[in-house]
CSV table of C-alpha atoms in Angstrom, one decimal:
chain,number,residue,atom,x,y,z
A,1,GLY,CA,-61.7,-11.5,-27.2
A,2,GLY,CA,-63.6,-8.7,-25.5
A,3,GLY,CA,-60.9,-6.2,-26.6
A,4,GLU,CA,-61.3,-7.4,-30.2
A,5,GLY,CA,-65.0,-7.0,-30.0
A,6,GLY,CA,-64.8,-3.5,-28.6
A,7,GLY,CA,-62.3,-2.6,-31.4
A,8,GLY,CA,-64.8,-3.9,-33.9
A,9,GLU,CA,-67.7,-2.0,-32.4
A,10,GLY,CA,-65.5,1.2,-32.3
A,11,GLY,CA,-64.6,0.7,-35.9
A,12,GLY,CA,-68.1,0.1,-36.9
A,13,GLU,CA,-69.2,3.3,-35.1
A,14,ALA,CA,-66.3,5.3,-36.7
A,15,GLY,CA,-67.4,4.0,-40.2
A,16,ALA,CA,-71.0,4.8,-39.6
A,17,GLU,CA,-70.1,8.3,-38.5
A,18,ALA,CA,-67.9,8.7,-41.6
A,19,ALA,CA,-70.8,7.6,-43.7
A,20,ARG,CA,-73.2,10.0,-42.1
A,21,ARG,CA,-70.7,12.8,-42.5
A,22,ALA,CA,-70.2,12.0,-46.2
A,23,ALA,CA,-74.0,11.9,-46.8
A,24,ALA,CA,-74.4,15.3,-45.1
A,25,VAL,CA,-71.6,16.8,-47.2
A,26,GLY,CA,-73.3,15.4,-50.4
A,27,LEU,CA,-76.6,16.8,-49.4
A,28,CYS,CA,-75.0,20.2,-48.8
A,29,ALA,CA,-73.3,20.1,-52.2
A,30,SER,CA,-76.6,19.1,-53.8
A,31,CYS,CA,-78.4,22.0,-52.1
A,32,LEU,CA,-75.8,24.5,-53.3
A,33,VAL,CA,-76.2,23.2,-56.8
A,34,TYR,CA,-80.0,23.7,-56.6
A,35,LEU,CA,-79.5,27.2,-55.2
A,36,GLY,CA,-77.2,28.0,-58.1
A,37,ASP,CA,-79.7,26.7,-60.5
A,38,LEU,CA,-82.4,29.0,-59.0
A,39,GLU,CA,-80.0,32.0,-59.4
A,40,ARG,CA,-79.2,31.0,-62.9
A,41,TYR,CA,-82.9,30.9,-63.8
A,42,ARG,CA,-83.4,34.2,-62.2
A,43,ALA,CA,-80.6,35.6,-64.2
A,44,THR,CA,-82.4,34.7,-67.4
A,45,SER,CA,-85.8,35.9,-66.1
A,46,GLY,CA,-84.6,39.3,-64.9
A,47,GLU,CA,-86.4,38.7,-61.6
A,48,ARG,CA,-83.7,39.9,-59.2
A,49,ALA,CA,-82.9,43.5,-58.6
A,50,GLY,CA,-79.4,44.3,-59.7
A,51,GLY,CA,-79.7,42.5,-63.0
A,52,ALA,CA,-78.7,39.3,-64.6
A,53,GLY,CA,-75.0,39.8,-63.7
A,54,ALA,CA,-75.6,39.6,-60.0
A,55,CYS,CA,-77.7,36.4,-60.4
A,56,ALA,CA,-75.1,34.8,-62.6
A,57,ALA,CA,-72.3,35.7,-60.1
A,58,SER,CA,-74.4,34.3,-57.2
A,59,ALA,CA,-75.0,31.0,-59.2
A,60,GLU,CA,-71.3,30.7,-60.0
A,61,SER,CA,-70.4,31.1,-56.3
A,62,CYS,CA,-72.9,28.4,-55.3
A,63,TYR,CA,-71.5,26.0,-58.0
A,64,TRP,CA,-67.9,26.5,-56.9
A,65,GLN,CA,-68.8,26.0,-53.2
A,66,ALA,CA,-70.6,22.8,-54.2
A,67,GLN,CA,-67.5,21.7,-56.2
A,68,ARG,CA,-65.2,22.2,-53.2
A,69,LEU,CA,-67.5,20.2,-50.9
A,70,ALA,CA,-67.9,17.4,-53.5
A,71,PRO,CA,-64.9,17.6,-55.9
A,72,ARG,CA,-65.6,14.1,-57.3
A,73,LEU,CA,-68.9,15.2,-58.9
A,74,GLY,CA,-69.1,16.3,-62.4
A,75,ASN,CA,-72.4,18.1,-62.0
A,76,CYS,CA,-70.9,21.3,-60.7
A,77,HIS,CA,-68.5,21.6,-63.7
A,78,ASN,CA,-71.5,21.1,-66.0
A,79,GLN,CA,-73.4,23.9,-64.4
A,80,LEU,CA,-70.4,26.2,-64.5
A,81,ALA,CA,-70.1,25.4,-68.2
A,82,VAL,CA,-73.7,26.3,-68.8
A,83,LEU,CA,-73.0,29.7,-67.2
A,84,ALA,CA,-70.1,30.1,-69.5
A,85,THR,CA,-72.2,29.2,-72.5
A,86,HIS,CA,-74.7,31.9,-71.6
A,87,ARG,CA,-72.0,34.5,-71.5
A,88,SER,CA,-70.5,33.2,-74.8
A,89,ASP,CA,-67.3,32.1,-73.2
A,90,ASN,CA,-66.7,29.0,-75.3
A,91,LEU,CA,-63.3,28.2,-74.0
A,92,ASP,CA,-64.6,28.0,-70.3
A,93,ALA,CA,-67.7,26.1,-71.5
A,94,LEU,CA,-65.5,23.5,-73.3
A,95,CYS,CA,-63.4,23.1,-70.3
A,96,GLY,CA,-66.3,22.7,-68.0
A,97,TYR,CA,-68.1,20.1,-70.0
A,98,MET,CA,-65.0,18.1,-70.4
A,99,ARG,CA,-64.3,18.2,-66.6
A,100,ALA,CA,-67.9,17.1,-66.0
A,101,LEU,CA,-67.3,14.1,-68.2
A,102,LEU,CA,-63.9,13.2,-66.8
A,103,ALA,CA,-64.8,13.6,-63.2
A,104,PRO,CA,-64.8,10.4,-61.0
A,105,ALA,CA,-68.6,10.7,-61.0
A,106,PRO,CA,-69.3,12.0,-64.5
A,107,PHE,CA,-72.4,13.9,-65.2
A,108,VAL,CA,-73.8,11.8,-68.0
A,109,PRO,CA,-75.6,12.0,-70.3
A,110,THR,CA,-76.3,15.7,-69.7
A,111,ALA,CA,-72.7,17.0,-70.0
A,112,ARG,CA,-72.1,14.8,-73.1
A,113,ASP,CA,-75.2,16.3,-74.8
A,114,ASN,CA,-74.2,19.8,-73.8
A,115,LEU,CA,-70.7,19.3,-75.2
A,116,GLU,CA,-72.1,17.9,-78.5
A,117,ARG,CA,-74.4,20.9,-78.8
A,118,LEU,CA,-71.6,23.4,-78.2
A,119,CYS,CA,-69.3,21.6,-80.6
A,120,ARG,CA,-72.0,21.7,-83.3
A,121,SER,CA,-72.5,25.4,-82.7
A,122,LEU,CA,-68.7,26.1,-82.9
A,123,VAL,CA,-68.3,24.2,-86.2
A,124,SER,CA,-71.3,26.0,-87.8
A,125,GLU,CA,-70.0,29.4,-86.9
A,126,LYS,CA,-67.9,31.4,-89.4
A,127,PRO,CA,-64.2,30.6,-88.7
A,128,PRO,CA,-61.9,33.4,-87.5
A,129,PRO,CA,-60.1,35.1,-90.4
A,130,PRO,CA,-56.5,33.9,-91.1
A,131,PRO,CA,-53.7,35.9,-89.5
A,132,SER,CA,-52.5,38.9,-91.5
A,133,ALA,CA,-49.1,38.7,-93.3
A,134,ALA,CA,-47.7,41.2,-90.8
A,135,LEU,CA,-48.8,39.1,-87.8
A,136,ALA,CA,-47.5,35.9,-89.4
A,137,SER,CA,-44.1,37.4,-90.1
A,138,LEU,CA,-43.6,39.1,-86.6
A,139,GLY,CA,-40.2,38.3,-85.4
A,140,ALA,CA,-39.1,37.5,-81.7
A,141,SER,CA,-37.7,41.0,-81.2
A,142,ASP,CA,-40.5,42.9,-83.0
A,143,ALA,CA,-43.1,45.0,-81.3
A,144,PRO,CA,-46.6,45.4,-82.6
A,145,PRO,CA,-46.8,48.2,-85.2
A,146,GLY,CA,-48.1,51.5,-84.1
A,147,SER,CA,-49.3,52.5,-80.5
A,148,GLY,CA,-52.3,53.6,-78.5
A,149,ASP,CA,-55.7,52.2,-77.9
A,150,ALA,CA,-56.3,51.1,-81.4
A,151,ILE,CA,-53.3,48.9,-81.4
A,152,ALA,CA,-54.2,47.4,-78.0
A,153,ASP,CA,-57.7,46.7,-79.3
A,154,ALA,CA,-56.2,45.0,-82.4
A,155,TRP,CA,-54.1,42.7,-80.3
A,156,ALA,CA,-57.0,41.9,-78.0
A,157,ALA,CA,-58.9,40.9,-81.1
A,158,GLU,CA,-56.1,38.6,-82.2
A,159,GLU,CA,-56.1,36.9,-78.7
A,160,ALA,CA,-59.9,36.4,-79.1
A,161,ARG,CA,-59.4,34.9,-82.5
A,162,TRP,CA,-56.8,32.5,-81.1
A,163,GLU,CA,-59.3,31.3,-78.5
A,164,ALA,CA,-62.0,31.0,-81.1
A,165,GLY,CA,-59.8,29.0,-83.4
A,166,LEU,CA,-58.7,26.7,-80.6
A,167,CYS,CA,-62.3,26.1,-79.6
A,168,ARG,CA,-63.2,25.4,-83.2
A,169,LEU,CA,-60.3,22.9,-83.6
A,170,HIS,CA,-61.4,20.9,-80.6
A,171,ALA,CA,-65.0,20.9,-81.9
A,172,LEU,CA,-63.8,19.6,-85.2
A,173,LEU,CA,-61.7,16.8,-83.5
A,174,HIS,CA,-64.6,15.9,-81.2
A,175,LEU,CA,-67.2,15.8,-83.9
A,176,ARG,CA,-64.7,14.2,-86.4
A,177,ARG,CA,-66.2,16.1,-89.3
A,178,PRO,CA,-65.9,19.8,-90.6
A,179,ALA,CA,-68.8,22.0,-91.5
A,180,GLY,CA,-70.1,21.4,-95.1
A,181,GLY,CA,-68.6,17.9,-95.4
A,182,GLY,CA,-65.0,19.0,-96.3
A,183,SER,CA,-61.8,17.2,-95.5
A,184,LEU,CA,-61.2,16.9,-91.8
A,185,PRO,CA,-57.4,16.6,-92.1
A,186,SER,CA,-57.2,19.7,-94.3
A,187,ALA,CA,-59.4,21.7,-92.0
A,188,VAL,CA,-57.4,20.7,-88.9
A,189,ALA,CA,-54.0,21.4,-90.6
A,190,GLN,CA,-55.1,24.8,-91.6
A,191,LEU,CA,-56.5,25.7,-88.2
A,192,ARG,CA,-53.3,24.4,-86.6
A,193,ARG,CA,-51.1,26.6,-88.7
A,194,GLU,CA,-53.2,29.7,-88.0
A,195,LEU,CA,-53.3,28.9,-84.2
A,196,LEU,CA,-49.5,28.5,-84.0
A,197,GLN,CA,-49.0,31.8,-85.8
A,198,ARG,CA,-51.3,33.7,-83.5
A,199,LEU,CA,-50.0,32.0,-80.4
A,200,ARG,CA,-46.4,32.9,-81.2
A,201,ALA,CA,-47.2,36.5,-82.1
A,202,CYS,CA,-49.5,37.1,-79.0
A,203,ALA,CA,-47.0,35.4,-76.7
A,204,ARG,CA,-44.2,37.6,-77.9
A,205,VAL,CA,-46.0,40.8,-77.2
A,206,GLY,CA,-47.5,39.6,-73.8
A,207,ARG,CA,-51.1,39.5,-75.0
A,208,LEU,CA,-52.0,36.1,-73.5
A,209,LYS,CA,-53.5,35.9,-70.1
A,210,ALA,CA,-52.1,33.1,-67.9
A,211,THR,CA,-55.5,32.0,-66.7
A,212,ARG,CA,-56.8,31.6,-70.3
A,213,VAL,CA,-53.7,29.7,-71.3
A,214,GLY,CA,-54.3,27.5,-68.3
A,215,THR,CA,-57.8,26.9,-69.4
A,216,ALA,CA,-56.7,26.1,-73.0
A,217,LEU,CA,-54.2,23.6,-71.6
A,218,LEU,CA,-57.0,21.9,-69.6
A,219,VAL,CA,-59.1,21.7,-72.8
A,220,CYS,CA,-56.2,20.1,-74.7
A,221,ILE,CA,-55.5,17.6,-72.0
A,222,GLY,CA,-59.2,16.8,-71.6
A,223,SER,CA,-59.7,16.2,-75.3
A,224,LEU,CA,-57.1,13.5,-75.1
A,225,HIS,CA,-59.0,11.6,-72.4
A,226,LEU,CA,-62.6,12.0,-73.4
A,227,PRO,CA,-64.4,8.7,-74.0
A,228,PRO,CA,-64.9,8.0,-77.7
A,229,ARG,CA,-67.9,9.7,-79.4
A,230,VAL,CA,-70.4,7.2,-80.6
A,231,GLY,CA,-73.1,7.6,-83.2
A,232,GLY,CA,-75.5,10.4,-82.3
A,233,GLU,CA,-76.5,12.0,-85.6
A,234,GLY,CA,-79.7,13.3,-83.8
A,235,GLU,CA,-79.6,17.0,-82.5
A,236,PRO,CA,-79.4,17.5,-78.7
A,237,ALA,CA,-81.9,19.8,-77.1
A,238,SER,CA,-81.6,23.5,-78.1
A,239,GLU,CA,-80.6,24.7,-74.7
A,240,PRO,CA,-77.9,23.4,-72.3
A,241,ALA,CA,-79.2,21.8,-69.1
């Protein structure tokens, strides 16, 4: 009986220690998020010597450290997505807001509102131009026409248009309506065709970065698992939180 009681007390002490440790880790993660927020605010105010870039990099470092300490929290992904929004990296922003919503401890409603705001912005933007006939007809063994920096810049622009089109597609699917009240199936079908043409062409000439393709895949997977969007015709706040 005494042995069982001692074991119970030992188990209780171990459980209490584990709870204290988890609480301490959670507090450290929260402090890192707050430190990251301070650096992010300094980046927009121009307060720190070295410019906004140094502050943004410091904020990003704090958020990633917090995420490693508390990987179940969606808050860190939301804050990283806010940074991405400020640097106009819509692909990273989409991915971050989705991860914030799909985390075991989702950051709602803030991440949901931020995603909604980003999608509205993406749908309202002018869509990327359709691929040129030369790009659409590029064969598997073809090289891009011409050479030099101008051609490299042209292919970099095509890669950027592929990313922009992918972000616009997911925004349309999330909002379930195109800009101007047109046909959603038609808009999605056209974007899909253009995305596939650009994807094939850019992949054949080695223009796609593995990290960006990985982020795009996460966005595609995340969009399949997001909770259904309900109502919400009202506009979210003008700035991501």
